[in-house]
Amino acid sequence: MIHFDHVTKVFKSNGAPLKAVDDVELKVEKGEIFGVIGFSGAGKSTLIRLANLLERPTEGRVLLNGQNIADLSQPELRKVRGKVGMIFQHFNLLEAKSVYHNVAFPLSIAGIPKKEIQKRVKEILEFVGLADKAKQYPDQLSGGQKQRVGIARALATSPEILLCDEATSALDPETTKSILDLLRRIRDEYNITILMITHEMHVIREICDRVAVMESGRVIEQGSIFEVFSNPDHQTTKNFVRTVMQDEIPESILRMIDKHDGRSHIYRVTFIRETAGEPILSRIAKGFDVEVNVLYGQITELQGVPFGNLIVEFRGDGAEILKAIHYLQTNVKIKEVTSHAG
Amino acid sequence: MQVDLLTFWPKILEATNETLVMVGISLLFATLIGLPLGVALVVTRPNGLLQNGALFKVLNAIVNFFRSIPFIILLVAILPITRFLVGTSIGTAAAVVPLVFFSGPYIARLVESSLLEVKPGVVEAAESMGATPWQIVFRVLIPEALSSLVLNITIATIGLVGASAMAGFVGGGGLGDLAIAYGYQRFETEVMIITVLLLVVLVQLVQTTGNLLSRKIRRH
């Protein structure tokens, strides 16, 4: 659907060239919600602007349905842009125009007859839940409502792709959730491919199918949400995962680890998929001569799959603990924790 | 020295009329020049919609050139052009030409600043929807900036009222000329006060109308 084929974008500002996007290779499949996460300056907003040629690639190709969009003439490109909707962090609505005329704008510049525009605007405002706000002006709306207008405007031309540029970053958590629910509905009901960039990991966890992590213009890691969250590879990715899933051991627990007397060992136990629902720890306590004490941890859900991360203390005879560990290893990931290496 | 004000009313009326005509006609032509020039400054500038560095530099220099000449000097300096354009170098019509030269580039700057107030993100959104550069100018930039444009044209109008006072130099007449000729040069204080009061009322009216209009079209 969208293929960034080794794309590089260099900006020349005051002589010094800046590589905003550096040899990015990404494929976004039809009907999926693909998230790109990165800190500010990572190049993600340049990347999303390459997808509809608001920025032109310096090297490489951007393919939409196999078509290199840089090869298109201006009129052809404008036609393609009608099939690629975009929403923005600060909504970018026409302040002087009513909600109705904001949503009608892309249809009207495409020369659609008035009657058809009326029908489509009504339909799409109903879909985003703003049917009663058609006559209002943007400054009379809340942030969430403004973004709904932005979404309605982006959907008016029935696009195949929706680009979301930090679409929820200016919204409060509750509004963010409702906007994300709406985006999911758009994908489910219209089968629209969504490419979103964000610096918020919880947004990625909430609705994305796959994620790419960007740093200094490069994609440093990509994969399914489950892969990336359960087994982050790169340090930056780990930092992002940490913003939504606490897996660092708190100070107080590290102090306990330091005080251990030789009979106590502390492990990180990672449950994934079906094992998260099983009473593995209680089986250890019953089957082995080992006391089990959960010090810290959490279980969360990723794409509908439970994922758990526990810091557990095993107390008992060394040999017995080893046997227990051996048993556990067949079911879960387990790793001894010291105060130096959490 | 006392003057019979009654004999002056017709003169004051005539002067008011001259001022309105001078300001009105100059404003019309200055806007016809300033609006496209302002749009051109916005679209040709670096990173503009129709970026053209050379054209931008030329237009920018021309605007700065005319903006830097004091009106009283401009008035005299372009007399040959005035004569060429309106066939005479004296009278109200002759005053209009330098007023347009003075005000057109000024309006261009004001238009430029109004259009630059439109958030770049809004322009980007229109681009992302497949709008052509001209659609962006006429359906995004100008409509979004309309309220601010009206306020800025109001400022230009008041500037024209002030500049038109100097039109006396070419026999253009008007309220300012009356105030100078009778009030200042002949020490007829009452006449000066009355004409100045009329100018104050005129400026107030222009500003109030501008404010009202601007507020009314903020949403359209």
XYZ file of C-alpha atoms in Angstrom:
562
model
C 0.000 0.000 0.000
C 2.615 2.528 1.138
C 6.206 1.563 0.487
C 9.084 3.759 1.572
C 11.791 2.325 -0.647
C 15.110 3.344 0.899
C 13.973 6.924 1.240
C 16.341 9.696 2.298
C 15.408 13.329 2.782
C 18.074 15.970 3.211
C 17.260 19.559 4.139
C 19.740 22.250 3.341
C 19.367 24.941 5.939
C 22.000 27.681 6.048
C 24.507 25.575 4.174
C 24.691 22.644 6.574
C 22.756 19.690 5.134
C 20.493 17.919 7.592
C 19.487 14.320 7.002
C 15.939 14.298 8.391
C 15.121 10.860 6.996
C 17.952 8.438 6.434
C 17.519 5.407 4.190
C 14.132 4.360 5.520
C 12.685 1.082 4.285
C 9.089 0.551 5.419
C 6.050 -1.195 4.045
C 2.581 -0.395 5.288
C 0.064 -3.061 4.321
C -3.504 -2.427 3.232
C -5.962 -2.056 6.081
C -3.415 -1.966 8.857
C -2.744 0.735 11.406
C 0.968 1.398 11.304
C 2.579 3.591 13.937
C 5.876 5.418 13.744
C 7.206 6.547 17.081
C 10.176 8.736 17.881
C 11.225 11.687 19.983
C 10.927 15.117 18.411
C 13.562 15.610 15.754
C 13.667 11.896 14.945
C 12.389 12.605 11.435
C 8.931 11.116 11.772
C 7.025 14.228 10.662
C 9.234 14.482 7.596
C 8.568 10.795 6.939
C 4.787 11.179 7.011
C 5.033 14.215 4.692
C 6.956 12.099 2.211
C 3.927 9.813 1.947
C 1.860 12.466 0.153
C 4.803 14.352 -1.288
C 4.426 17.434 0.898
C 8.144 16.711 1.050
C 10.007 15.336 -1.939
C 12.491 12.510 -1.289
C 16.143 13.362 -1.920
C 16.881 9.693 -2.611
C 14.774 6.567 -2.877
C 11.137 6.194 -3.843
C 7.774 6.479 -2.164
C 5.344 4.026 -3.722
C 1.588 4.200 -3.249
C 0.009 1.046 -4.656
C 3.223 0.453 -6.548
C 3.243 3.913 -8.123
C 6.227 6.183 -7.501
C 4.455 9.411 -6.572
C 7.486 11.557 -7.398
C 6.976 10.617 -11.064
C 3.464 12.061 -11.181
C 2.616 15.342 -12.866
C 1.116 18.066 -10.648
C -2.514 17.336 -11.712
C -1.957 13.581 -11.231
C -0.410 14.202 -7.836
C -3.385 16.339 -6.774
C -5.652 13.473 -7.773
C -3.634 11.019 -5.697
C -3.757 13.421 -2.757
C -7.531 13.147 -2.886
C -7.043 9.473 -2.085
C -4.715 10.200 0.835
C -6.374 12.029 3.733
C -4.312 13.741 6.394
C -5.066 14.956 9.907
C -2.889 17.162 12.061
C -1.879 17.796 15.656
C -3.278 21.328 15.559
C -6.224 20.364 13.332
C -5.461 23.105 10.743
C -9.094 23.916 10.123
C -10.294 26.963 8.195
C -11.166 29.267 11.095
C -13.357 31.545 8.984
C -15.499 28.672 7.727
C -18.233 26.662 9.368
C -17.809 22.982 10.139
C -19.907 22.209 7.077
C -17.686 24.234 4.760
C -14.517 22.823 6.275
C -15.652 19.308 5.474
C -16.966 20.400 2.068
C -13.660 22.079 1.164
C -11.765 19.111 -0.320
C -14.845 18.113 -2.333
C -15.452 21.617 -3.560
C -11.864 22.144 -4.755
C -12.142 18.825 -6.592
C -15.113 20.238 -8.483
C -17.777 17.904 -7.051
C -21.369 19.120 -7.685
C -23.021 20.927 -4.779
C -25.799 18.371 -4.345
C -23.312 15.549 -3.966
C -21.217 17.593 -1.552
C -24.240 18.194 0.669
C -25.037 14.508 0.792
C -21.451 13.452 1.495
C -20.816 16.092 4.178
C -24.007 15.143 5.997
C -23.088 11.460 5.857
C -19.537 11.947 7.068
C -20.474 14.387 9.857
C -22.898 11.779 11.102
C -20.145 9.172 11.050
C -17.837 11.276 13.227
C -20.698 12.254 15.533
C -20.921 15.942 14.664
C -24.175 16.027 12.699
C -25.526 18.757 14.993
C -22.432 20.968 14.674
C -22.489 21.650 10.915
C -23.263 25.330 11.344
C -20.750 25.954 14.140
C -17.324 27.492 13.635
C -14.047 25.883 14.732
C -13.486 28.342 17.599
C -16.773 27.191 19.120
C -15.605 23.580 19.323
C -13.507 21.620 21.826
C -10.186 20.086 20.797
C -11.729 16.659 20.337
C -14.546 18.062 18.211
C -12.030 19.990 16.097
C -10.107 16.798 15.453
C -13.368 15.091 14.473
C -13.927 17.857 11.934
C -10.344 17.278 10.744
C -11.079 13.572 10.400
C -14.375 14.224 8.600
C -12.555 16.557 6.213
C -9.862 13.965 5.573
C -12.480 11.268 4.927
C -14.729 13.407 2.724
C -13.029 12.342 -0.496
C -13.208 8.630 0.505
C -9.454 8.114 0.742
C -7.701 4.765 0.819
C -5.021 6.014 3.163
C -5.213 8.241 6.224
C -2.071 9.955 7.485
C -2.190 11.036 11.136
C 0.400 13.608 12.144
C 0.476 13.551 15.969
C -3.307 13.560 15.758
C -3.885 13.114 19.485
C -0.878 14.919 20.932
C -2.824 18.112 21.663
C -5.714 16.285 23.328
C -6.404 15.187 26.898
C -6.290 11.454 27.689
C -10.027 10.885 27.544
C -10.446 12.734 24.255
C -7.393 10.911 22.912
C -9.118 7.636 23.636
C -12.308 8.648 21.850
C -10.346 9.835 18.809
C -8.371 6.569 18.744
C -11.635 4.626 18.938
C -12.879 6.632 15.972
C -9.703 5.900 13.995
C -10.116 2.190 14.726
C -13.725 2.364 13.512
C -12.546 4.063 10.315
C -10.164 1.210 9.653
C -12.715 -1.460 10.539
C -15.636 0.013 8.599
C -13.890 1.500 5.575
C -10.772 -0.674 5.486
C -8.631 2.462 5.277
C -4.897 2.063 5.766
C -3.667 4.316 8.566
C -0.118 5.580 8.965
C 0.326 7.537 12.163
C 3.247 9.232 13.785
C 3.341 9.980 17.475
C 5.689 10.364 20.415
C 3.200 8.678 22.724
C 3.755 4.966 23.236
C 0.306 4.439 24.745
C -1.227 5.565 21.454
C 0.811 2.926 19.644
C -0.182 0.278 22.178
C -3.827 1.299 21.963
C -4.479 0.955 18.249
C -1.491 0.052 16.107
C -0.907 -3.320 14.494
C 2.728 -2.666 13.756
C 5.211 -0.087 14.854
C 8.505 1.376 13.660
C 10.813 3.249 16.012
C 12.720 6.167 14.560
C 15.859 7.845 15.814
C 18.064 10.377 14.012
C 16.193 9.825 10.761
C 16.600 6.040 10.784
C 14.158 3.270 11.547
C 15.976 1.440 14.320
C 13.395 -1.220 15.007
C 10.109 -2.391 13.578
C 7.702 -5.226 14.092
C 4.306 -6.168 15.447
C 3.202 -4.400 18.593
C 3.597 -7.635 20.510
C 7.147 -8.279 19.323
C 8.334 -4.775 19.976
C 6.659 -4.340 23.358
C 7.503 -7.752 24.731
C 11.023 -7.857 23.437
C 12.394 -4.409 22.665
C 15.826 -4.580 21.181
C 17.174 -1.077 20.939
C 17.701 1.162 23.987
C 15.409 3.899 22.617
C 12.689 1.323 22.073
C 13.159 0.097 25.636
C 12.761 3.666 26.840
C 9.528 4.046 24.912
C 8.181 0.732 26.161
C 9.015 1.845 29.683
C 6.770 4.884 29.308
C 3.753 2.583 29.216
C 4.948 -0.611 30.865
C 6.940 -0.217 34.032
C 9.602 -2.897 33.939
C 12.342 -1.143 35.826
C 12.825 -2.385 39.342
C 12.196 0.327 41.932
C 14.955 1.435 44.317
C 13.368 -0.101 47.394
C 13.324 -3.517 45.780
C 16.896 -3.192 44.566
C 17.906 -2.583 48.205
C 16.173 -5.808 49.213
C 18.088 -7.659 46.543
C 21.354 -6.364 47.969
C 20.478 -7.682 51.396
C 19.782 -11.237 50.313
C 21.242 -13.940 52.479
C 22.074 -16.646 49.970
C 18.785 -18.512 50.434
C 16.895 -15.956 48.393
C 17.114 -15.418 44.642
C 15.285 -12.798 42.611
C 14.099 -13.346 39.065
C 12.332 -11.470 36.364
C 9.569 -13.660 34.973
C 8.050 -12.669 31.661
C 4.712 -14.185 30.794
C 3.506 -14.038 27.263
C 0.380 -15.171 25.529
C -1.451 -18.066 27.143
C 0.973 -18.459 30.042
C -0.111 -15.105 31.469
C -3.385 -16.716 32.404
C -1.896 -19.792 34.104
C -1.222 -20.272 37.813
C 2.427 -21.095 37.238
C 3.749 -19.511 40.422
C 1.319 -21.355 42.637
C 2.362 -24.624 40.954
C 5.969 -23.808 41.886
C 5.015 -23.197 45.468
C 3.117 -26.501 45.605
C 5.445 -28.657 43.531
C 8.787 -27.559 44.930
C 10.109 -26.743 48.345
C 10.348 -23.089 47.420
C 8.621 -20.040 48.833
C 7.405 -17.630 46.185
C 7.113 -13.933 46.834
C 6.010 -11.486 44.136
C 7.894 -8.248 44.703
C 6.782 -6.178 41.793
C 5.223 -6.341 38.371
C 2.299 -5.847 36.093
C 0.196 -7.591 33.538
C -1.094 -5.676 30.582
C -2.769 -6.410 27.292
C -1.144 -6.011 23.889
C -3.379 -6.422 20.847
C -5.726 -8.512 22.905
C -2.959 -10.761 24.232
C -2.054 -10.668 27.912
C 1.537 -9.789 28.647
C 3.053 -9.911 32.133
C 6.288 -8.940 33.709
C 6.908 -9.927 37.344
C 9.823 -9.550 39.708
C 9.692 -12.628 41.924
C 11.712 -13.753 44.929
C 12.320 -17.498 45.370
C 13.387 -18.498 48.840
C 14.709 -21.945 49.646
C 17.461 -24.461 49.068
C 19.681 -23.632 46.063
C 19.186 -26.977 44.345
C 15.438 -26.864 44.834
C 15.270 -23.358 43.356
C 17.246 -24.566 40.329
C 14.730 -27.348 39.795
C 11.896 -24.851 40.003
C 13.605 -22.569 37.531
C 14.111 -25.477 35.193
C 10.403 -26.230 35.346
C 9.503 -22.591 34.757
C 11.729 -22.252 31.729
C 9.508 -24.537 29.740
C 6.622 -22.095 30.190
C 7.946 -18.574 30.596
C 11.012 -16.445 30.130
C 13.011 -16.154 33.323
C 16.167 -14.311 34.193
C 17.990 -13.776 37.480
C 18.044 -10.189 38.665
C 20.913 -8.564 40.526
C 21.071 -5.029 41.763
C 23.436 -4.230 38.931
C 21.598 -5.796 36.056
C 17.848 -5.426 36.242
C -9.093 88.405 13.377
C -12.667 87.097 13.058
C -14.105 85.332 10.068
C -17.680 84.896 9.099
C -18.048 81.142 9.431
C -21.201 81.135 7.353
C -19.259 82.090 4.254
C -16.909 79.246 5.029
C -19.404 76.397 5.197
C -19.569 75.973 1.431
C -15.780 75.934 1.377
C -15.653 73.354 4.135
C -18.233 71.199 2.383
C -16.281 71.392 -0.840
C -13.063 70.508 0.956
C -14.724 67.538 2.657
C -15.949 66.355 -0.683
C -12.465 66.710 -2.183
C -10.944 64.723 0.651
C -13.494 61.939 0.263
C -12.958 61.802 -3.491
C -9.176 61.818 -3.197
C -9.108 59.181 -0.478
C -11.800 57.060 -2.128
C -10.281 56.967 -5.584
C -6.719 56.579 -4.320
C -7.815 53.765 -2.021
C -9.510 51.959 -4.871
C -6.469 52.092 -7.141
C -3.972 51.533 -4.334
C -5.864 48.380 -3.325
C -6.029 47.202 -6.914
C -2.237 47.469 -6.994
C -1.476 46.541 -3.381
C -3.584 43.380 -3.128
C -2.000 41.475 -6.028
C 1.412 42.826 -5.087
C 0.953 41.634 -1.501
C -0.215 38.213 -2.721
C 2.813 38.078 -5.030
C 5.135 38.873 -2.117
C 3.629 35.993 -0.153
C 3.618 33.335 -2.856
C 7.035 34.089 -4.368
C 8.928 34.319 -1.073
C 11.292 31.485 -0.072
C 9.180 28.402 0.759
C 6.152 30.153 -0.720
C 3.519 28.442 -2.847
C 5.135 29.563 -6.109
C 8.587 30.235 -4.784
C 10.551 32.540 -7.087
C 13.575 34.104 -5.415
C 14.418 36.571 -8.184
C 10.883 37.916 -8.553
C 10.494 38.171 -4.806
C 13.688 40.199 -4.475
C 12.643 42.590 -7.236
C 9.126 43.125 -5.854
C 10.469 43.488 -2.347
C 12.974 46.127 -3.470
C 10.333 48.075 -5.417
C 7.980 48.134 -2.438
C 10.768 49.219 -0.113
C 11.841 51.927 -2.552
C 8.424 53.585 -2.645
C 7.877 53.064 1.062
C 11.084 54.921 1.851
C 10.269 58.152 -0.020
C 8.497 60.797 2.106
C 5.120 61.593 0.581
C 5.857 65.263 0.097
C 8.906 64.387 -2.000
C 7.098 61.644 -3.915
C 4.375 64.165 -4.737
C 6.838 66.434 -6.511
C 9.162 63.753 -7.865
C 6.519 61.972 -9.903
C 4.943 65.109 -11.381
C 5.912 64.053 -14.934
C 4.268 60.676 -14.431
C 1.204 62.378 -12.992
C 1.001 64.651 -16.008
C 1.338 61.650 -18.292
C -1.344 59.632 -16.504
C -4.058 62.233 -15.841
C -3.078 64.969 -18.278
C -2.491 67.575 -15.602
C -0.176 68.151 -12.670
C -2.565 70.228 -10.581
C -5.947 69.642 -9.014
C -7.634 66.769 -7.205
C -7.028 64.275 -9.997
C -3.340 65.129 -9.954
C -3.207 64.465 -6.218
C -4.622 60.979 -6.674
C -1.619 59.711 -8.642
C 1.035 60.290 -5.947
C -1.420 59.069 -3.310
C -1.725 55.788 -5.212
C 2.051 55.505 -5.580
C 2.387 56.196 -1.878
C -0.376 53.924 -0.688
C -0.184 50.996 -3.118
C 3.145 49.628 -1.850
C 2.018 50.313 1.720
C -1.118 48.242 1.159
C 1.043 45.545 -0.439
C 3.033 45.281 2.814
C -0.133 45.230 4.898
C -1.658 42.536 2.676
C 1.567 40.564 2.931
C 1.530 40.675 6.708
C -2.176 39.735 6.855
C -1.678 36.743 4.588
C 1.389 35.616 6.514
C -0.762 35.463 9.647
C -2.618 32.485 8.174
C -1.147 29.439 9.870
C 1.222 27.519 7.561
C -0.489 24.346 8.769
C -3.777 25.431 7.189
C -2.001 25.939 3.871
C -0.317 22.569 4.273
C -3.688 20.939 4.947
C -5.087 22.441 1.749
C -2.052 21.188 -0.161
C -2.535 17.731 1.293
C -6.117 17.802 -0.028
C -4.877 18.453 -3.540
C -5.581 22.196 -3.785
C -3.796 24.122 -6.542
C -1.693 27.155 -5.575
C -4.399 29.491 -6.898
C -7.110 27.652 -5.004
C -4.987 28.107 -1.915
C -4.634 31.848 -2.546
C -8.296 32.524 -3.304
C -9.993 29.914 -1.140
C -7.676 29.662 1.834
C -5.273 32.604 2.234
C -7.554 35.513 1.330
C -10.746 34.214 3.005
C -8.850 33.238 6.161
C -7.081 36.613 6.285
C -10.121 38.678 5.272
C -10.856 40.027 8.714
C -7.256 41.105 9.206
C -7.114 42.468 5.647
C -10.060 44.729 6.365
C -8.389 46.083 9.504
C -5.181 46.707 7.583
C -7.004 48.445 4.707
C -8.607 50.611 7.383
C -5.150 51.609 8.574
C -4.159 52.394 4.983
C -7.304 54.506 4.522
C -6.474 56.601 7.549
C -2.930 56.959 6.250
C -4.430 58.233 3.005
C -6.541 60.798 4.855
C -3.332 62.079 6.457
C -1.359 62.091 3.221
C -4.178 63.799 1.342
C -3.667 66.824 3.589
C -0.448 67.459 1.717
C -2.251 67.411 -1.590
C -2.529 71.183 -1.314
C 0.918 71.374 -2.839
C -0.509 70.367 -6.174
C -3.748 72.211 -5.668
C -5.594 69.085 -4.755
C -7.669 70.810 -2.110
C -9.302 68.857 0.666
C -9.734 69.389 4.410
C -6.052 69.281 5.259
C -5.304 71.900 2.632
C -8.050 74.110 4.050
C -6.680 73.757 7.559
C -3.197 74.734 6.427
C -4.186 77.542 4.050
C -6.678 79.289 6.298
C -5.919 78.118 9.767
C -2.138 77.996 9.748
C -1.117 80.497 7.123
C -3.849 83.092 7.799
C -4.213 82.491 11.540
C -7.920 81.802 11.234
C -8.038 79.509 14.207
C -11.759 78.656 14.010
C -11.407 77.348 10.482
C -8.468 75.244 11.479
C -10.301 73.823 14.467
C -13.388 73.004 12.422
C -11.455 71.295 9.654
C -9.340 69.377 12.101
C -12.487 68.300 13.954
C -13.955 67.124 10.689
C -10.794 65.117 10.032
C -11.054 63.602 13.502
C -14.674 62.615 12.848
C -13.731 61.188 9.457
C -10.924 59.076 10.928
C -13.197 57.856 13.735
C -15.854 56.890 11.220
C -13.377 55.033 9.027
C -11.900 53.155 11.983
C -15.275 52.250 13.486
C -16.588 51.050 10.142
C -13.423 49.033 9.612
C -13.666 47.436 13.042
C -17.336 46.561 12.591
C -16.803 45.139 9.138
C -13.782 43.146 10.249
C -15.706 41.606 13.132
C -18.677 40.831 10.928
C -16.651 38.920 8.365
C -14.457 37.038 10.809
C -16.781 34.146 10.086
C -18.211 33.957 6.638
